[in-house]
Coordinates of C-alpha atoms in Angstrom, one line a residue:
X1 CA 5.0 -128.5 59.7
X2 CA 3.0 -126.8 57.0
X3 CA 3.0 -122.9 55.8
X4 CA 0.1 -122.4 57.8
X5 CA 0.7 -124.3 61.4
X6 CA 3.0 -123.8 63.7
X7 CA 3.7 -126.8 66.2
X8 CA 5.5 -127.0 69.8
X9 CA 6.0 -129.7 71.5
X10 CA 5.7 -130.4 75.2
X11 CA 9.3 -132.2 75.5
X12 CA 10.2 -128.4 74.1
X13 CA 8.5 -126.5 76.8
X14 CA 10.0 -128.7 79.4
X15 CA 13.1 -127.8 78.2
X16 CA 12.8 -123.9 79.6
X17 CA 12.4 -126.0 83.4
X18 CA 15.6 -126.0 85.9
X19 CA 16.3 -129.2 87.4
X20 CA 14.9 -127.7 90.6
X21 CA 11.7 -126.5 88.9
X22 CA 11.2 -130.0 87.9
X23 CA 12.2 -131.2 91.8
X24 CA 9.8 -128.3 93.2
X25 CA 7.2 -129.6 90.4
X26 CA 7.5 -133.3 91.2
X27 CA 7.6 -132.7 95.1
X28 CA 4.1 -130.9 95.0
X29 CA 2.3 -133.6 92.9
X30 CA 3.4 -136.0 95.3
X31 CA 1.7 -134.0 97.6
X32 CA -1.7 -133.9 95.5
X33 CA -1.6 -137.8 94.6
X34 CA -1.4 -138.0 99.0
X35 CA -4.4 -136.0 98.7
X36 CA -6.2 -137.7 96.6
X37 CA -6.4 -140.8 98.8
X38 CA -8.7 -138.9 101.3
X39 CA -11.4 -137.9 98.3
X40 CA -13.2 -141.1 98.0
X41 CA -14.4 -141.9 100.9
X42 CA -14.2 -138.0 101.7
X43 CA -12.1 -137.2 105.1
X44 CA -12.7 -133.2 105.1
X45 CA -9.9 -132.4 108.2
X46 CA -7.3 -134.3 106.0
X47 CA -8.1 -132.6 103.2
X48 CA -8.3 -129.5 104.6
X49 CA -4.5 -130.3 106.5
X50 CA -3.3 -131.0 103.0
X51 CA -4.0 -128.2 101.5
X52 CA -2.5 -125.9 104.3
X53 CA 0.3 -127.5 103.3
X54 CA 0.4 -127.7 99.8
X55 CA -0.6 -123.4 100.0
X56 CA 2.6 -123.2 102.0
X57 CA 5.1 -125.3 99.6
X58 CA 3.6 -123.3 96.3
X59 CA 3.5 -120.1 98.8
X60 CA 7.6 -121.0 99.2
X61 CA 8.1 -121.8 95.8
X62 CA 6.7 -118.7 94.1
X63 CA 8.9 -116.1 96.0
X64 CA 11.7 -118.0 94.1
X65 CA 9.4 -116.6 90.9
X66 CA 9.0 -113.2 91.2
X67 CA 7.3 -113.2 87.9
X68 CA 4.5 -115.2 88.8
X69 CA 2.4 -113.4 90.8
X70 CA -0.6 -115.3 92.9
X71 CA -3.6 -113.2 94.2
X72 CA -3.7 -114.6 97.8
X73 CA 0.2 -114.4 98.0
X74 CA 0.5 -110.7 97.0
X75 CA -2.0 -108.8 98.2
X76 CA -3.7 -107.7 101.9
X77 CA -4.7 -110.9 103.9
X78 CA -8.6 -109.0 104.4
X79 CA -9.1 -109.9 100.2
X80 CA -8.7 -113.0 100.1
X81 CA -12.0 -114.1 101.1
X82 CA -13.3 -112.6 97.8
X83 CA -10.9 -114.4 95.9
X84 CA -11.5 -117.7 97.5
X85 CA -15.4 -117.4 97.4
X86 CA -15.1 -116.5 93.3
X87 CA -12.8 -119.4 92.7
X88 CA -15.3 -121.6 94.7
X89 CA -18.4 -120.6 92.4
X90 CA -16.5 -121.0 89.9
X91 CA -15.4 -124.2 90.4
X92 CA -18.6 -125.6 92.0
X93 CA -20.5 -127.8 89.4
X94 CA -23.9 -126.7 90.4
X95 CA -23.1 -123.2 88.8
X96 CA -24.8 -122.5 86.2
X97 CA -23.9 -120.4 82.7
X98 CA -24.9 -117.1 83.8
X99 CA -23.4 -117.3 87.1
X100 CA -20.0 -118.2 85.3
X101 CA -20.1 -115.6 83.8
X102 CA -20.7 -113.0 86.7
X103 CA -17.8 -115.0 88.9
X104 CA -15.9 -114.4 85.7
X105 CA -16.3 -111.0 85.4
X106 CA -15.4 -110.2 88.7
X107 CA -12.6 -112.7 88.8
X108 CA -11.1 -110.5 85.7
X109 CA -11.8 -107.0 87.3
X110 CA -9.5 -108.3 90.5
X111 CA -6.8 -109.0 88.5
X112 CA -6.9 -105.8 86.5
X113 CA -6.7 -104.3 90.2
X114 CA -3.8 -106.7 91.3
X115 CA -1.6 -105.7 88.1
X116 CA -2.2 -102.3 87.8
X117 CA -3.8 -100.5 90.4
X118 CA -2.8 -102.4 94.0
X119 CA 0.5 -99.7 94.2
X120 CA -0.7 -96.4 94.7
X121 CA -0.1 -93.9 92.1
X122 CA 1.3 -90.5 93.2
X123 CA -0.7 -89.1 90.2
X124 CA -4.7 -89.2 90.1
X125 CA -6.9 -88.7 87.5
X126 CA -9.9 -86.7 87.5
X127 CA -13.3 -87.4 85.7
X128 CA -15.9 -84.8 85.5
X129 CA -19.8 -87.0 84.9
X130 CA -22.6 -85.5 84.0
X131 CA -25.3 -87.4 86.3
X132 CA -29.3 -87.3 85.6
X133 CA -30.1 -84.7 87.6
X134 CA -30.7 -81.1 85.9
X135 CA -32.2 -79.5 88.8
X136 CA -31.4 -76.5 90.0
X137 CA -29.0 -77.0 86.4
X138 CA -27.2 -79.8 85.4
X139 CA -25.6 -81.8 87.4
X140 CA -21.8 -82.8 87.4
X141 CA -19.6 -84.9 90.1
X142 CA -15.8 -85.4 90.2
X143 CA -14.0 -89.0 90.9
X144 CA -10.3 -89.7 90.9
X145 CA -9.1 -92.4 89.6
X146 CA -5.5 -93.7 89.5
X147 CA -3.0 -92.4 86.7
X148 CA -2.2 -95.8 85.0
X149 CA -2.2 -94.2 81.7
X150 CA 1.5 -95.2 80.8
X151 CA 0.5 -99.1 81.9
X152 CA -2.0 -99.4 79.7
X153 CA -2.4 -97.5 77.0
X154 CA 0.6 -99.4 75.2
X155 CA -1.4 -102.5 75.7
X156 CA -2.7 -104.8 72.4
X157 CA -5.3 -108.1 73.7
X158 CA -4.3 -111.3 72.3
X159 CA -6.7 -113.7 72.1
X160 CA -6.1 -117.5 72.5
X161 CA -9.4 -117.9 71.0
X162 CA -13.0 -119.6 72.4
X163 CA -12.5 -119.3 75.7
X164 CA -10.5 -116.5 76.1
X165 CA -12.6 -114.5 74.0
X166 CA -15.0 -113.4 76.6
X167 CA -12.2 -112.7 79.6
X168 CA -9.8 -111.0 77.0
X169 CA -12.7 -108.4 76.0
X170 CA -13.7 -107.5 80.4
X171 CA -10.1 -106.5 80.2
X172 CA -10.0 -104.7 77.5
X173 CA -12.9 -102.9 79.0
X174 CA -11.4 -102.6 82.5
X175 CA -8.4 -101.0 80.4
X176 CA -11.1 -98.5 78.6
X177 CA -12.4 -97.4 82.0
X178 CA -9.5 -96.7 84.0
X179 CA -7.6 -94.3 80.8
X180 CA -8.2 -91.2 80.8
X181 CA -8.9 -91.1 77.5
X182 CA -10.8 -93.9 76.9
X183 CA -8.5 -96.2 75.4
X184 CA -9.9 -98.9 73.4
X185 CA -7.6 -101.9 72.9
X186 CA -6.6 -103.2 69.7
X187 CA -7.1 -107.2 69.7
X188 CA -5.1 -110.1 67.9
X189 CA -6.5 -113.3 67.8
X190 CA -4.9 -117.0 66.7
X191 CA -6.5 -120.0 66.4
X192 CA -4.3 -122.3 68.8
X193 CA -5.3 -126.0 70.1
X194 CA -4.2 -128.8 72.2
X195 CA -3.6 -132.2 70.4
X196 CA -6.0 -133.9 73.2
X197 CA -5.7 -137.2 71.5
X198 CA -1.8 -137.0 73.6
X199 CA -1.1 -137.0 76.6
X200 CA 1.0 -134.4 79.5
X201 CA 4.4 -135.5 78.5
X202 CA 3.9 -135.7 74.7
X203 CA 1.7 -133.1 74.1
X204 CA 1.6 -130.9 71.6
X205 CA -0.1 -127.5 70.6
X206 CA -1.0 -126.4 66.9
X207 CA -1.0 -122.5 66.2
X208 CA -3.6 -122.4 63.0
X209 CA -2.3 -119.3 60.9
X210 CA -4.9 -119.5 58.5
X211 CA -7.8 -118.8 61.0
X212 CA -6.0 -116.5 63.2
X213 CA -6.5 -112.7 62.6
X214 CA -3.3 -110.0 63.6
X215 CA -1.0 -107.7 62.4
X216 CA 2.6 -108.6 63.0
X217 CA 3.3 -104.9 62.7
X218 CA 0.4 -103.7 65.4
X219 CA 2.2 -105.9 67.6
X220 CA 5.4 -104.6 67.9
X221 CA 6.9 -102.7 71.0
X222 CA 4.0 -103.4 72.5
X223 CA 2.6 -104.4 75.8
X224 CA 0.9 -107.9 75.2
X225 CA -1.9 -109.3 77.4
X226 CA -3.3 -112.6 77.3
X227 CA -6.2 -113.4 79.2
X228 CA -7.4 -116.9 79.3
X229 CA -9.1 -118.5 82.3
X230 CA -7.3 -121.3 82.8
X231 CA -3.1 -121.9 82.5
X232 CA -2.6 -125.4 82.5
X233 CA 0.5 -126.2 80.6
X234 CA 1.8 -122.9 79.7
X235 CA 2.1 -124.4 75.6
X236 CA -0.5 -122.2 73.9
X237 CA 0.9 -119.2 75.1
X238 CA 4.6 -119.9 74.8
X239 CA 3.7 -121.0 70.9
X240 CA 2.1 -118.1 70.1
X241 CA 4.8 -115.4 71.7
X242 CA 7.6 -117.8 70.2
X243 CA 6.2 -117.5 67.0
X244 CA 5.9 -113.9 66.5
X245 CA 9.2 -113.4 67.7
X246 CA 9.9 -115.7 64.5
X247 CA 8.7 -113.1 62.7
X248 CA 10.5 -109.9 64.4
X249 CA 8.0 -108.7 67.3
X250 CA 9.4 -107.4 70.0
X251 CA 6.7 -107.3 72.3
X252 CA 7.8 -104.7 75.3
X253 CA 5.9 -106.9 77.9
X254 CA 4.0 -110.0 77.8
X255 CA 1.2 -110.8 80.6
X256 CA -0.9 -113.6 81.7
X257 CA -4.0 -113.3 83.6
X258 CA -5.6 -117.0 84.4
X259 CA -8.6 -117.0 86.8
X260 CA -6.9 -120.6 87.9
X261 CA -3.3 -121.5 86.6
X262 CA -1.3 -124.7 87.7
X263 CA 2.1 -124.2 89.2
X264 CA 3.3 -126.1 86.1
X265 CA 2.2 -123.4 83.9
X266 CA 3.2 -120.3 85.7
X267 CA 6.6 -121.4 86.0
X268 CA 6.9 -122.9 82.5
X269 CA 5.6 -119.8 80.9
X270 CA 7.9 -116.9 82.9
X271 CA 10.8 -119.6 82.1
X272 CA 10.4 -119.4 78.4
X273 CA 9.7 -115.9 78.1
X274 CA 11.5 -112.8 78.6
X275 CA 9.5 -110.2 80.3
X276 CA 6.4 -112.2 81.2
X277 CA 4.8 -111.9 84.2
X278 CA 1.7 -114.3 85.1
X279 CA -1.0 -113.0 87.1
X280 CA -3.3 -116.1 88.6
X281 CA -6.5 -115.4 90.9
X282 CA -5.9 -118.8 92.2
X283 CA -2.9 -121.8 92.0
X284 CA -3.6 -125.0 91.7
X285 CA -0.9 -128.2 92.4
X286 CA -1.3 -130.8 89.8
X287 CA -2.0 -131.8 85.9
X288 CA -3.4 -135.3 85.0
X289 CA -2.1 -137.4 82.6
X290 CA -3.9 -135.4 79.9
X291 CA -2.9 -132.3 80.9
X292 CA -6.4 -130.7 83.0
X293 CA -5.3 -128.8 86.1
X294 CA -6.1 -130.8 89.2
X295 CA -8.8 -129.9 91.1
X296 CA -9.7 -127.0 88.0
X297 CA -12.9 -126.4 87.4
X298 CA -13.9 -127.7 84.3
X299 CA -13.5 -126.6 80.6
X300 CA -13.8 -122.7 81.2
X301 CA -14.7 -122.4 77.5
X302 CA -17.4 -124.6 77.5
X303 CA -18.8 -123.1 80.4
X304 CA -18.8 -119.3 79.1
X305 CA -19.8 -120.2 75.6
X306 CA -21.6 -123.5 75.9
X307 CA -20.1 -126.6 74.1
X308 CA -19.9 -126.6 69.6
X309 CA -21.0 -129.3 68.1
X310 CA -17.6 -131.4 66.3
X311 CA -19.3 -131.2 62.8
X312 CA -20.4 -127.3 63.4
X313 CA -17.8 -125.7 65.4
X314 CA -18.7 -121.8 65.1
X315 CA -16.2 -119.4 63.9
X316 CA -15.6 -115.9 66.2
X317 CA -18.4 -113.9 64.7
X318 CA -21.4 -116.6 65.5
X319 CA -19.8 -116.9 69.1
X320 CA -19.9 -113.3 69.5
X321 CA -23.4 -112.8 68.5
X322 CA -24.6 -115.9 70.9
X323 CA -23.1 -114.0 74.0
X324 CA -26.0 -111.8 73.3
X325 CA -27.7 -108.5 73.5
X326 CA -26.6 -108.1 77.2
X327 CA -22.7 -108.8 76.5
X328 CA -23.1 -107.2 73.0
X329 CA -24.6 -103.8 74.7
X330 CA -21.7 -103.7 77.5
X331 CA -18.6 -104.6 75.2
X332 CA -19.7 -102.6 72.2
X333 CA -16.4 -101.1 71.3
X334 CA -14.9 -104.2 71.9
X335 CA -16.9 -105.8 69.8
X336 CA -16.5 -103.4 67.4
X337 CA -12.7 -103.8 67.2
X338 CA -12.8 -107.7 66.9
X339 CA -15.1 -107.2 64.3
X340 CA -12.8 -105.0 62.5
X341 CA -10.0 -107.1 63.2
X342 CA -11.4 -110.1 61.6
X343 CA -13.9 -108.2 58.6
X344 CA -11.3 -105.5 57.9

């Protein structure tokens, strides 16, 4: 391992699993491969019967996992149709890159909802807008808002970078909007990869110091939220909270919000780390050999930010300025702290 890479390996992360996480694991896979039989030639009412019941067996296993924590398990039966009808535009290969990135925006804003606002607060907020209208005078109207204050405002986004770039800054907006006074997150970013030439069971995950961009000290005692579309190993985060607890963070908290995380994942990642809770629009049952989730929905990042070339690969600051005028007008201080973070 050089000065300036951090490795983990996947025979490590297993290594966090009980024998009956790996019995729960294997069980559910078995019940994927089944499923896969009825795929090709499609057979729709065994599909749909196998998926009833693999909903039920990861519905059973996650109450054992209190700390991972499934949008269609947790909250009121009437929203689930929401969740399920993002999940499936997402997922759908006819949509295109705008559309991702709508689905993903609103994907992002229900999970801000799930993990901080579902519970009603006994406290309420109360924001005074001045609106257009200046006749008979000006104008003002008065909304209440829930008094997350103390949830959020302790909060530092750490950005698994490419394609968490763009989720990680709708939170850090969603976290801007609901304090009540306008807190703008500070954000850490690391450069962290897959080794995709491995496979599953020898995989291994490379945290690149020298392009990543944080302050060990900024990070301390503090609430810690990665937001990266998809969870499918659990390795990139676990290597990147592992190592700066190498280096004395202490982060108060540590949460994961995945639009679509495998089972694998959730319960590798809350395994490993202390205080981490994963928060997951949608569960899937199954990784492939190299490590996809099975059914997923792609490569997320490719899909918000289009697909670098190998011999051009662009660095943070030429992704940012291809989201655009539109995403550059309605992240500006976002923007502006990234750009900070990684200029000085």
């Amino acid at each position: 391992m050089s000065s300036d890479k951090v490795i983990l390996k996947a025979e490590d992360l297993d290594g966090y699993l009980t024998e009956k996480d790996q019995k729960d694991l294997a069980k559910i896979e078995a019940m994927y491969t089944e499923t896969e039989e009825y795929f090709d030639p499609i057979d729709s009412d065994k599909i749909i019967r196998q998926y009833d019941r693999m909903g039920k067996e990861m519905q059973r296993i996650c109450k054992e996992h209190p700390a991972v924590q499934v949008y269609s398990f947790v909250t009121e039966k009437g929203a689930h149709p929401e969740a399920s009808r993002v999940i499936a535009k997402l997922r759908d290969i006819r949509t295109d890159h705008p559309e991702f990135i709508y689905y993903s925006q609103r994907a992002y804003e229900m999970l801000f909802r799930m993990a901080y606002t579902e519970q009603p607060s006994v406290n309420k907020n109360h924001m005074i807008v001045k609106t257009p209208v200046t006749t008979p005078v000006q104008n003002y109207a008065v909304h209440k808002i829930p008094d997350i204050d103390k949830k959020i405002e302790n909060s530092v986004m750490c950005v698994m970078l490419r394609g968490a770039l763009l989720p990680s800054m709708i939170m850090s907006k969603e976290i801007q909007e609901y304090s009540s006074h306008g807190y703008v997150t500070p954000f850490a970013l690391f450069k962290i990869n897959r080794d995709d030439t491995k496979h599953e069971a020898n995989m291994e995950y490379i945290l690149n110091l020298k392009n990543s961009f944080f302050n060990l000290e900024q990070l301390d005692g503090k609430d810690l939220i990665f937001a990266d579309p998809m969870n499918a190993t659990g390795g990139s985060l676990v290597t990147v909270v592992k190592y700066l607890q190498s280096q004395g963070v202490h982060p108060k908290s540590v949460k994961f919000f995945n639009v679509i995380s495998a089972l694998k994942g959730s319960i590798r990642v809350t395994r490993a780390l202390e205080n981490c809770t994963c928060y997951t629009l949608w569960l899937d049952p199954a990784l492939n050999k190299a490590a996809y989730i099975l059914p997923g929905l792609g490569d997320a990042g490719d899909r918000l930010n289009g697909i670098d070339s190998h011999e051009s690969p662009r660095n943070i600051i030429r992704l940012i300025a291809d989201y655009g005028s539109n995403i550059a007008g309605l992240y500006r201080s976002q923007l502006s702290e990234i750009e900070q973070t990684v200029l000085g």
